[in-house]
Short mmCIF file of C-alpha atoms in Angstrom, two decimals:
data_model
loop_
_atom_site.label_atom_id
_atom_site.label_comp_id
_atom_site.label_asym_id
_atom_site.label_seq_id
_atom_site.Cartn_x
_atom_site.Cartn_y
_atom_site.Cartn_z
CA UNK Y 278 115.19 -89.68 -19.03
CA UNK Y 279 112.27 -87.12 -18.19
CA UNK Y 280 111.61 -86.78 -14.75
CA UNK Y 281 107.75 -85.87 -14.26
CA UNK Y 282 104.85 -85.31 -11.53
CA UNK Y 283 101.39 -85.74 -11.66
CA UNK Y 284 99.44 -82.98 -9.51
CA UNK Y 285 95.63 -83.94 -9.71
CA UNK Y 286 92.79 -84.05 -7.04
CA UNK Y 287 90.93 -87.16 -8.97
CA UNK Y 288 92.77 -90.19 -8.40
CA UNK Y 289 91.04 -91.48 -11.39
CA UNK Y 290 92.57 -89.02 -13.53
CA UNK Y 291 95.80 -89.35 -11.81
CA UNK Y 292 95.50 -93.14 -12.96
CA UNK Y 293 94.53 -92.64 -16.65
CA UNK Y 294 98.00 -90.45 -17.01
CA UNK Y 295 100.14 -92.85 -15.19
CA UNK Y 296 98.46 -95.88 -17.55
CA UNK Y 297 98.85 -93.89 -20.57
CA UNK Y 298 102.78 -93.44 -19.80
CA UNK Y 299 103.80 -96.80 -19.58
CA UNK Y 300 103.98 -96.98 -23.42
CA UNK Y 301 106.86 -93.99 -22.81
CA UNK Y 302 109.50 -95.79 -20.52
CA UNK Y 303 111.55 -92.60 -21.40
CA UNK Y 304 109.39 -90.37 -18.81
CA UNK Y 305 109.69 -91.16 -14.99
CA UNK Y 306 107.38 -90.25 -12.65
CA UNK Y 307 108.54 -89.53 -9.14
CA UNK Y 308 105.57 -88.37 -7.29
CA UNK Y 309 101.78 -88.32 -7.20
CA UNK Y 310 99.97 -85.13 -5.55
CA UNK Y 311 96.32 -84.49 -4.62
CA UNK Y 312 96.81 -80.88 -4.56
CA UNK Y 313 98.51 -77.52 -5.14
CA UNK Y 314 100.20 -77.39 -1.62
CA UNK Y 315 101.48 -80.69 -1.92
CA UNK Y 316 102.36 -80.02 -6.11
CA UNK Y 317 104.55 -77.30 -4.64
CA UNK Y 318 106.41 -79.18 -2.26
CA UNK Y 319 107.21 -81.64 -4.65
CA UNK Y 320 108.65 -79.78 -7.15
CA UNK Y 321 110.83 -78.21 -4.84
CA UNK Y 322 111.95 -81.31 -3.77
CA UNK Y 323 112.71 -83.35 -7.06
CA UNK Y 324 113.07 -80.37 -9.67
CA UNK Y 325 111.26 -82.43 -12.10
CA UNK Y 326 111.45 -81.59 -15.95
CA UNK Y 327 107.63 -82.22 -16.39
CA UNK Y 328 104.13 -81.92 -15.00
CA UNK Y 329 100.84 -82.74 -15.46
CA UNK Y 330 98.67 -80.19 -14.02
CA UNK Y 331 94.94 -79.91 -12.89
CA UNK Y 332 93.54 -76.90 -12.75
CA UNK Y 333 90.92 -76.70 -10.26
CA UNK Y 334 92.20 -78.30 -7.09
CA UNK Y 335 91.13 -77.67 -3.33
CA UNK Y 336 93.24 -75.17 -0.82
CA UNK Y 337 95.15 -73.16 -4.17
CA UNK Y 338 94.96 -74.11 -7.87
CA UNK Y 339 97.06 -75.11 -10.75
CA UNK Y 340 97.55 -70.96 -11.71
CA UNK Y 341 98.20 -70.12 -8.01
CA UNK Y 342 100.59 -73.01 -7.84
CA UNK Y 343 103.02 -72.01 -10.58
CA UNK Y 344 103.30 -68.87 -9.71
CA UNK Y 345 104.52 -70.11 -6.28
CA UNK Y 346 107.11 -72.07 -8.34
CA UNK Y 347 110.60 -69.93 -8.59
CA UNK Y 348 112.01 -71.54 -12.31
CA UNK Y 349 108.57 -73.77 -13.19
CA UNK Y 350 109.01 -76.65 -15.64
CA UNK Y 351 107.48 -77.77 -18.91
CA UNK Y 352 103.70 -78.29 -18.11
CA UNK Y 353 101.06 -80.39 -20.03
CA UNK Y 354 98.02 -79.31 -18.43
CA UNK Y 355 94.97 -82.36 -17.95
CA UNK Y 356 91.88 -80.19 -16.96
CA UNK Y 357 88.15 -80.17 -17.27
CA UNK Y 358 89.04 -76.15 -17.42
CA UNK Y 359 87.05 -74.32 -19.99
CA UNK Y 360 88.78 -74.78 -23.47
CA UNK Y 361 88.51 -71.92 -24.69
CA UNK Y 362 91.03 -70.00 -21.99
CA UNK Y 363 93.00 -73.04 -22.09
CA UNK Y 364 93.78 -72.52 -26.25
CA UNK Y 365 95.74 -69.45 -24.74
CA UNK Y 366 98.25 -72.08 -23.07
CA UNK Y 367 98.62 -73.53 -26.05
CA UNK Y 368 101.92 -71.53 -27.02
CA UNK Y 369 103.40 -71.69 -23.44
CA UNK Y 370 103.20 -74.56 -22.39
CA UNK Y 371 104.20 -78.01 -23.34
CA UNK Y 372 100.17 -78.86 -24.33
CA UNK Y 373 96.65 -78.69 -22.90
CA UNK Y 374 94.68 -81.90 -22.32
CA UNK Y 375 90.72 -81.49 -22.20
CA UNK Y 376 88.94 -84.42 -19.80
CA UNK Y 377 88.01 -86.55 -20.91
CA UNK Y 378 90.87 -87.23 -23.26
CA UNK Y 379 92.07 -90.39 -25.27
CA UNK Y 380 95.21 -92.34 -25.30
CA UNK Y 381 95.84 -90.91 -28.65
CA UNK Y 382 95.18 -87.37 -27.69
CA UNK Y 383 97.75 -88.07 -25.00
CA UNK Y 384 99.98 -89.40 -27.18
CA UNK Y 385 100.33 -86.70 -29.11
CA UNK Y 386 100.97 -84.32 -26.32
CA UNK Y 387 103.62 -86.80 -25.72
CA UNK Y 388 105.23 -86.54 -28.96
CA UNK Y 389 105.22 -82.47 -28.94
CA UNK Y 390 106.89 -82.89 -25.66
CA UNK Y 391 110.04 -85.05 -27.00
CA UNK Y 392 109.70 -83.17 -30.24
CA UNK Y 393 111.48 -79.99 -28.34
CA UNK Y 394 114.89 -82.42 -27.57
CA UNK Y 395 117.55 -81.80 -27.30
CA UNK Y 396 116.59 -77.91 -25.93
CA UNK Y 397 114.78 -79.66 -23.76
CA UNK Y 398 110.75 -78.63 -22.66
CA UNK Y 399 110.00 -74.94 -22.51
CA UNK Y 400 109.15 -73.67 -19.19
CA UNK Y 401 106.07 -71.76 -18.52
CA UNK Y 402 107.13 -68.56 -16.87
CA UNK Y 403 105.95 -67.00 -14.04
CA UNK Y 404 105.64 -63.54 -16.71
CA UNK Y 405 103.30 -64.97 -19.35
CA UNK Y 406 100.87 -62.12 -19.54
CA UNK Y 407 98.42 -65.30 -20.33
CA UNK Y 408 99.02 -67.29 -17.20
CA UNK Y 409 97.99 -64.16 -15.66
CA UNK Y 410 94.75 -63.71 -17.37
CA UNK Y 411 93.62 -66.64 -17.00
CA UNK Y 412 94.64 -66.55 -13.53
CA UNK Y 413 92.13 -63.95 -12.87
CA UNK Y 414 89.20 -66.86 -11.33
CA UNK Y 415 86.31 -65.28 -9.30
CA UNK Y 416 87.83 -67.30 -6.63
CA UNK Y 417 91.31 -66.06 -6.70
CA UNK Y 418 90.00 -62.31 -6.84
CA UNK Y 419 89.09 -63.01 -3.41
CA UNK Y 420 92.58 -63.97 -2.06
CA UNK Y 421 95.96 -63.82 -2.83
CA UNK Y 422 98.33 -66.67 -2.39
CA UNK Y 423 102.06 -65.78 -1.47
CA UNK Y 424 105.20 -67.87 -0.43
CA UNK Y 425 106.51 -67.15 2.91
CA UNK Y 426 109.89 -69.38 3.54
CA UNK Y 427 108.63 -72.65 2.24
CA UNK Y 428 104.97 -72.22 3.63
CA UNK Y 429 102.08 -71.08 1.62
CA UNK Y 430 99.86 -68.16 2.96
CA UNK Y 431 96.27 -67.50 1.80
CA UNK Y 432 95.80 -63.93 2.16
CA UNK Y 433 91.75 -62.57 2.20
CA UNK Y 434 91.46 -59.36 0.35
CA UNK Y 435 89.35 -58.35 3.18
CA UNK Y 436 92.66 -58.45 5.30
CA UNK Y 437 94.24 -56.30 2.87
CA UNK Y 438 95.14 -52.82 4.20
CA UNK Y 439 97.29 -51.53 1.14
CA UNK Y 440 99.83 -53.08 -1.86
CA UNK Y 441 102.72 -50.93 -2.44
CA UNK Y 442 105.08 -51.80 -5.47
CA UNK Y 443 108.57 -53.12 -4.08
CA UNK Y 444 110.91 -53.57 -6.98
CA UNK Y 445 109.80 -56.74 -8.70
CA UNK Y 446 107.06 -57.15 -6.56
CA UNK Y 447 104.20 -56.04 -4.82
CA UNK Y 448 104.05 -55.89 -1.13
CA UNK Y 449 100.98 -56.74 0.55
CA UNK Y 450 100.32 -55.46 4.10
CA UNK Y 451 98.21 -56.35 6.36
CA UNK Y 452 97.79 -56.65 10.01
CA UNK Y 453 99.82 -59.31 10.21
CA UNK Y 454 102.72 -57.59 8.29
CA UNK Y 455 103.74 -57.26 4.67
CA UNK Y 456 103.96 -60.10 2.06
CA UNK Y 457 105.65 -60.00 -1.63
CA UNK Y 458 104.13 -61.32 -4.28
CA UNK Y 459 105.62 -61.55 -7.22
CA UNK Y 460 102.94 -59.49 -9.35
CA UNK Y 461 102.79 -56.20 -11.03
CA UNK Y 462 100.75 -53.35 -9.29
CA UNK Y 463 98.51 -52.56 -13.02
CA UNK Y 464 97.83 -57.06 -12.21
CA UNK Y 465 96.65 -56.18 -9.23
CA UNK Y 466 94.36 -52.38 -10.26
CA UNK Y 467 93.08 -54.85 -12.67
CA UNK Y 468 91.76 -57.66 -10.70
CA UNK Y 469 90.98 -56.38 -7.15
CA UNK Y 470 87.24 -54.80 -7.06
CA UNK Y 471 87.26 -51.53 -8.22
CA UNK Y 472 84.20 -50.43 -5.45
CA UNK Y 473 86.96 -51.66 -2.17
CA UNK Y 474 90.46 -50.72 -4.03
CA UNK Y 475 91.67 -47.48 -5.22
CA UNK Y 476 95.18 -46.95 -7.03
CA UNK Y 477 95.58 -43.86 -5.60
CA UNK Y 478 99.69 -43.57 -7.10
CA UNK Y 479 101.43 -45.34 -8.89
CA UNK Y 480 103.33 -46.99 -5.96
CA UNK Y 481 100.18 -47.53 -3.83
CA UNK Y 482 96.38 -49.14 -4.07
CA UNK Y 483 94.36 -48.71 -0.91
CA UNK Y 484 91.49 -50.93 0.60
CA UNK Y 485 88.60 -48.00 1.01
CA UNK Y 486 87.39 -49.15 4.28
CA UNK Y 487 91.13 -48.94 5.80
CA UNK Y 488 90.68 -45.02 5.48
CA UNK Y 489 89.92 -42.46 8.29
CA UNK Y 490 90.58 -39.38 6.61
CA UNK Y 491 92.84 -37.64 3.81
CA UNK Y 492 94.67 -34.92 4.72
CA UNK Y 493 96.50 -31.89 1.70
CA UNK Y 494 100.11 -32.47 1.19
CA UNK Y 495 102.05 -31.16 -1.09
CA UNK Y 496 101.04 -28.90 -3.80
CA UNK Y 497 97.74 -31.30 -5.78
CA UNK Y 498 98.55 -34.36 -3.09
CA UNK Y 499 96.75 -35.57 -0.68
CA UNK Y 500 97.17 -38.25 2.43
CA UNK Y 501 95.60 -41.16 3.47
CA UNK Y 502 95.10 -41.30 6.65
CA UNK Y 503 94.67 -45.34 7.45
CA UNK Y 504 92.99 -46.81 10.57
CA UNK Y 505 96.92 -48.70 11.36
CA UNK Y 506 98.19 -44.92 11.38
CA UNK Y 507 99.92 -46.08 7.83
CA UNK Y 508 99.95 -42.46 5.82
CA UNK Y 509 99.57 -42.95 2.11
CA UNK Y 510 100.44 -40.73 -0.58
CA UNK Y 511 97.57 -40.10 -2.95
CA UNK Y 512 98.26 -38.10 -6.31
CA UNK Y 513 96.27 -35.57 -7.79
CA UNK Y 514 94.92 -38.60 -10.05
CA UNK Y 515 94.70 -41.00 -7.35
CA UNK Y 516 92.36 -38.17 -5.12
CA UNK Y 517 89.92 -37.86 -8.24
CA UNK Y 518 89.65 -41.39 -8.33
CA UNK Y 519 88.79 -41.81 -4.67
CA UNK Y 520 86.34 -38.85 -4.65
CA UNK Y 521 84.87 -40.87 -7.43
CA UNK Y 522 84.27 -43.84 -5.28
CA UNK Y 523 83.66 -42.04 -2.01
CA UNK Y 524 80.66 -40.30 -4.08
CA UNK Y 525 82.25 -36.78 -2.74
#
């Protein structure tokens, strides 16, 4: 037996999938979910071997959801998303369904899931360079999503005072305290706004307006003096860059 949840805003197309599955008795599904935040919960409730995953969802989407999800399981996306960044999926996960799609379209995804027994369906990891890519929406370059106990935090990148790299992760701090997020910091000096965020080391990318004044340091270093009081090391790279952006 395949256990399975469908995470979809439209009930409609939450319908379609569930009608199209009753000609595979083999796949079980435990749950329906209307969004990302509830998607989330359920999977770390049942531990289900499949999903079928909307994209765009309210609150977070299908991207920001899996890479809430510690050990994610085989996914056949069902999206109106674009099809031409959803061809990248195409070798990581399970399938892509483009809504509209037909019963035999469905079918087939079907068939390349239970194709893959006995191994069983291949994850989609929370390092596929493309899950990131595609990850990068307009709207999630204006927040970052992070996974505090078993609650969900929306972080504004206009809250963000710095990221510092922390192992495997990237902290994010902000007034509020410091968050991990399990990202790399060249993810991050790649999607934040260039004119607001400055990687100013390689352990360290500053929000602009968050600085008073930058001190000399060490011999071609320089500090940034934050409005918390934070002091931030900025290489001889990073201070070019800044002056760059400062316009001095």
């Amino acid at each position: 037996m395949i256990s399975a949840l469908i995470i979809d805003d439209e009930p409609l197309a939450r319908m379609v999938v569930k009608e199209y599955l009753l000609d595979f008795p083999l796949i079980t599904v435990l749950q329906e979910c209307g969004d990302g935040f509830e998607g989330l919960k359920a999977i770390q409730q049942h531990q289900p071997d499949l999903i079928f995953l909307d994209v765009q969802m309210p609150k977070i989407n299908g991207f920001e959801m899996l890479e809430l999800v510690d050990n994610p399981p085989a996914v056949i996306f069902a999206t109106a998303f674009d099809e031409y960044a959803i061809k990248a999926f195409e070798a990581h996960a399970v399938d892509y369904l483009l809504k509209p799609f037909s019963k035999e379209r469905f079918t087939k995804a079907i068939e390349k899931l239970l194709a893959q027994a006995p191994a069983g369906p291949t994850p989609v990891t929370k390092t596929n360079p493309l899950l990131e890519e595609a990850a990068q929406s307009p709207a999630q370059n204006e927040r970052i999503v992070v996974k505090t106990g078993t609650k969900v935090k929306i972080i504004s990148v206009q809250d963000v005072e710095y990221l510092q790299a922390d192992d495997d992760y990237v902290s994010v701090v902000t007034a509020e305290g410091a968050f991990l997020k399990n990202k790399t910091m060249a993810f991050f000096e790649k999607t934040l706004d260039p004119r607001y965020f400055v990687r100013v080391h390689r352990s360290y990318i500053i929000a602009i307006q968050q600085i008073t004044r930058l001190d000399p340091y060490e011999k071609d270093s320089h500090l940034a003096i934050l409005k918390s009081g934070a002091k931030i090391p900025v290489s001889k790279t990073g201070y070019v860059k800044l002056k760059q952006v400062l316009g001095i």
